[in-house]
Each structure stands twice: as C-alpha cells, then as structure tokens.
Amino acid sequence: MFVVMGASGQVGGAAVEALKQRGKTVRAVSRDPARLAGLGVEAVRADAGDATTLATALRGAEAAFVMLVPPQQATDVLAEARVLANSIAAAVRAAGVPHVVALSSVGAHLSEGNGVVRALYDFEGALAGAAPSIVFLRPGDFLENWAVMLPVAQQAAVLPSVKVPLDVRSDAVSALDVGRTAAELLFDPRPGTRVVNLAGPAEYSALDAAEILSRLLGKAVTAVPSSREEMLAGFVAAGLGASYAGKLADLYEAINAGRLVFPAGSGEMRRGTITLDAVLRRLLGAA
C-alpha cells in the first residue's frame, strides 16, 4: 500500500493516478477528504501539523510521498513551516515508513537567499534519517505558475512576468511530470538518502510563454516585467499573506539572479516530457 499526501493537488493527484495505473493500492491523505471524492482510492483525513493523525495515516505503508505546503496566511511563514516539517518527520518516524519520497525544490540545498524555498531546506533537514530510504525530489519552477497571469493575457494581451530579463530562459517543469516522477521513485527504494533533480524538457523564458500564448489565443501577447512592488501587490491580491508574499518575491529575485539552479554533482538529473505549449493549452482549456 502506498500513501500520498496532497492528493487533491496537481502533483499529488498525478502521483495517485500513476500509482493506480500500475494497479497499486493507494491511501490518499488530505485535510478535507471530500476533495478526494472520485479518485477511486482510500481517502483519510490527516493534517501535516498533527503528527499523531498523520502517523496513523502513514502506518502500514510500503512507501509514502510526503510534502510540506508552507502556510499561505502565516505571520512568519518560515517559522510555521518549520513546525509542520518537524511534525511530518515525527509522523514518518512513528509510523516506521520504510521508503519516503519527499517533494522539495531546486534551491533547497541553500540555507539562505532562496526565499520561501528555505522552508524546504528545513524540511529536508527535519526528514534526515527519518526512514531507511529517502528521496528528496527537487523540481524546478512549475510551468503551471503561469496560470495566474492567463486572464490578463486573454483580456489585455499582456503577460506580466516575475521572471526577468524577459529573454532569459530557466528550468521549469510541469506539476504533472513531478507527480509522475514521484510515483516512479516510490517503486525504487535504496538504503540511505538521495536527491533527484527534475527539470522540464526545455528551458523557457517569459518571451517564449508570450509567443506560445500569441499563437494559442490568435492575437499578439506582449510580455512585460513586474517590479517587486507589483509582484507583492499581485501575490497579496491572489490571497497570500504578507509574509508568504514577501518570501515568494524573494524566491523570484533569486531565480532572476541565477541562484536557483541545479548544482553540479548534487544528485541524479531527470527531465520531464510535458512542454510549456502543452501546459498552456491545458490551462486555457480549463479556464
């Protein structure tokens, strides 16, 4: 039996589907099991901040996919995320999970200068030694993060970009590729701890995204840079608390400065197959 946290999200949902396709028994974990209706798997309620209930959900697992979602409304997002990280690690230890795949991120090897990804540096530290076999899956930025800008592109033919300069390409990957890769890694326990880096099939810039949207929408879409102030205002308007918004802006400044890269020798390197074109087509179709 395999346990998947975050099964109602894109990454966790893709992991569940990949496991089901291989005929495996899956226990999906969510704070709101009603959101898992229709998945066709066992759904249980557990919260990352409650080590006791989470350990119960994890108990008996052959392998588990765990993730830390920094609280968006936290007064101090890194401090509160650290509490959740320790809770998840305690649950893994208490449940005796033999093999764990943990969702991390590019830049999680850095103890500073990586914005909200610092929470995943702490998550990796908390999980160290929690299971006999641990994989830290570090994907690049998600291609699906363009979704929040699509209404502006559709209505005003403008694509605001937090990634600058607009012509600089960087690694990004689809959340669906991340979930599928996590499922593959659940079948590959090895003693000790390892890192698997995951990029997309190609690097992309904001100009690339604008060009693809121009073709898909049938009108010229122009990419424009967003300042830090505009970034913060947009994040808050999207419902993020001030602490989270600030750390997210710090993250994109780190990306723009070239600090969030896959360092040579840091682990195994893999690439997904889903292109930015495919992701934007899917997002526009769902809008």
GROMACS .gro file of C-alpha atoms in nm, residues 38-136:
model
   99
   38GLY     CA    1  -1.392   1.036  -0.735
   39LEU     CA    2  -1.027   0.938  -0.712
   40GLY     CA    3  -1.122   0.576  -0.651
   41VAL     CA    4  -0.879   0.530  -0.364
   42GLU     CA    5  -0.895   0.514   0.015
   43ALA     CA    6  -0.923   0.869   0.144
   44VAL     CA    7  -0.825   0.960   0.501
   45ARG     CA    8  -0.821   1.283   0.696
   46ALA     CA    9  -0.490   1.398   0.840
   47ASP     CA   10  -0.313   1.728   0.888
   48ALA     CA   11   0.057   1.795   0.846
   49GLY     CA   12   0.053   1.975   1.177
   50ASP     CA   13  -0.091   1.678   1.367
   51ALA     CA   14   0.182   1.414   1.387
   52THR     CA   15  -0.045   1.164   1.561
   53THR     CA   16  -0.317   1.150   1.295
   54LEU     CA   17  -0.062   1.170   1.015
   55ALA     CA   18   0.132   0.876   1.162
   56THR     CA   19  -0.193   0.677   1.168
   57ALA     CA   20  -0.246   0.758   0.800
   58LEU     CA   21   0.110   0.655   0.715
   59ARG     CA   22   0.117   0.335   0.919
   60GLY     CA   23   0.141   0.017   0.712
   61ALA     CA   24   0.269   0.195   0.402
   62GLU     CA   25   0.519   0.023   0.175
   63ALA     CA   26   0.623   0.372   0.066
   64ALA     CA   27   0.493   0.726   0.112
   65PHE     CA   28   0.502   1.051  -0.082
   66VAL     CA   29   0.515   1.342   0.162
   67MET     CA   30   0.506   1.715   0.105
   68LEU     CA   31   0.523   2.037   0.300
   69VAL     CA   32   0.295   2.322   0.194
   70PRO     CA   33   0.409   2.646   0.360
   71PRO     CA   34   0.103   2.813   0.520
   72GLN     CA   35  -0.004   3.099   0.296
   73GLN     CA   36  -0.153   3.311   0.576
   74ALA     CA   37   0.125   3.259   0.830
   75THR     CA   38   0.251   3.556   1.027
   76ASP     CA   39   0.601   3.409   0.990
   77VAL     CA   40   0.585   3.160   0.704
   78LEU     CA   41   0.928   3.004   0.760
   79ALA     CA   42   0.879   2.956   1.134
   80GLU     CA   43   0.535   2.800   1.091
   81ALA     CA   44   0.656   2.582   0.803
   82ARG     CA   45   0.937   2.456   1.027
   83VAL     CA   46   0.678   2.335   1.279
   84LEU     CA   47   0.497   2.146   1.002
   85ALA     CA   48   0.825   1.997   0.877
   86ASN     CA   49   0.906   1.860   1.221
   87SER     CA   50   0.552   1.723   1.254
   88ILE     CA   51   0.572   1.536   0.922
   89ALA     CA   52   0.914   1.395   1.011
   90ALA     CA   53   0.785   1.280   1.350
   91ALA     CA   54   0.491   1.106   1.183
   92VAL     CA   55   0.719   0.926   0.937
   93ARG     CA   56   0.936   0.802   1.223
   94ALA     CA   57   0.640   0.697   1.438
   95ALA     CA   58   0.478   0.508   1.150
   96GLY     CA   59   0.800   0.330   1.058
   97VAL     CA   60   0.768   0.408   0.687
   98PRO     CA   61   1.047   0.215   0.508
   99HIS     CA   62   1.071   0.434   0.197
  100VAL     CA   63   0.985   0.803   0.161
  101VAL     CA   64   0.978   1.033  -0.141
  102ALA     CA   65   0.964   1.395  -0.025
  103LEU     CA   66   0.871   1.686  -0.250
  104SER     CA   67   1.141   1.952  -0.229
  105SER     CA   68   1.261   2.212  -0.481
  106VAL     CA   69   1.552   2.341  -0.680
  107GLY     CA   70   1.747   2.564  -0.442
  108ALA     CA   71   1.664   2.356  -0.133
  109HIS     CA   72   2.036   2.295  -0.082
  110LEU     CA   73   2.072   2.664   0.013
  111SER     CA   74   2.027   2.775   0.374
  112GLU     CA   75   1.968   3.137   0.271
  113GLY     CA   76   1.900   3.353  -0.032
  114ASN     CA   77   1.627   3.123  -0.167
  115GLY     CA   78   1.309   3.288  -0.042
  116VAL     CA   79   1.025   3.057   0.053
  117VAL     CA   80   1.229   2.756  -0.062
  118ARG     CA   81   1.417   2.792   0.269
  119ALA     CA   82   1.115   2.607   0.414
  120LEU     CA   83   1.213   2.304   0.204
  121TYR     CA   84   1.575   2.326   0.317
  122ASP     CA   85   1.434   2.292   0.670
  123PHE     CA   86   1.200   2.012   0.555
  124GLU     CA   87   1.492   1.810   0.419
  125GLY     CA   88   1.679   1.866   0.743
  126ALA     CA   89   1.385   1.751   0.953
  127LEU     CA   90   1.343   1.433   0.746
  128ALA     CA   91   1.710   1.338   0.760
  129GLY     CA   92   1.731   0.983   0.896
  130ALA     CA   93   1.352   0.956   0.941
  131ALA     CA   94   1.332   0.648   0.717
  132PRO     CA   95   1.579   0.385   0.593
  133SER     CA   96   1.529   0.506   0.236
  134ILE     CA   97   1.460   0.871   0.149
  135VAL     CA   98   1.448   1.053  -0.184
  136PHE     CA   99   1.434   1.431  -0.200
   0.00000   0.00000   0.00000
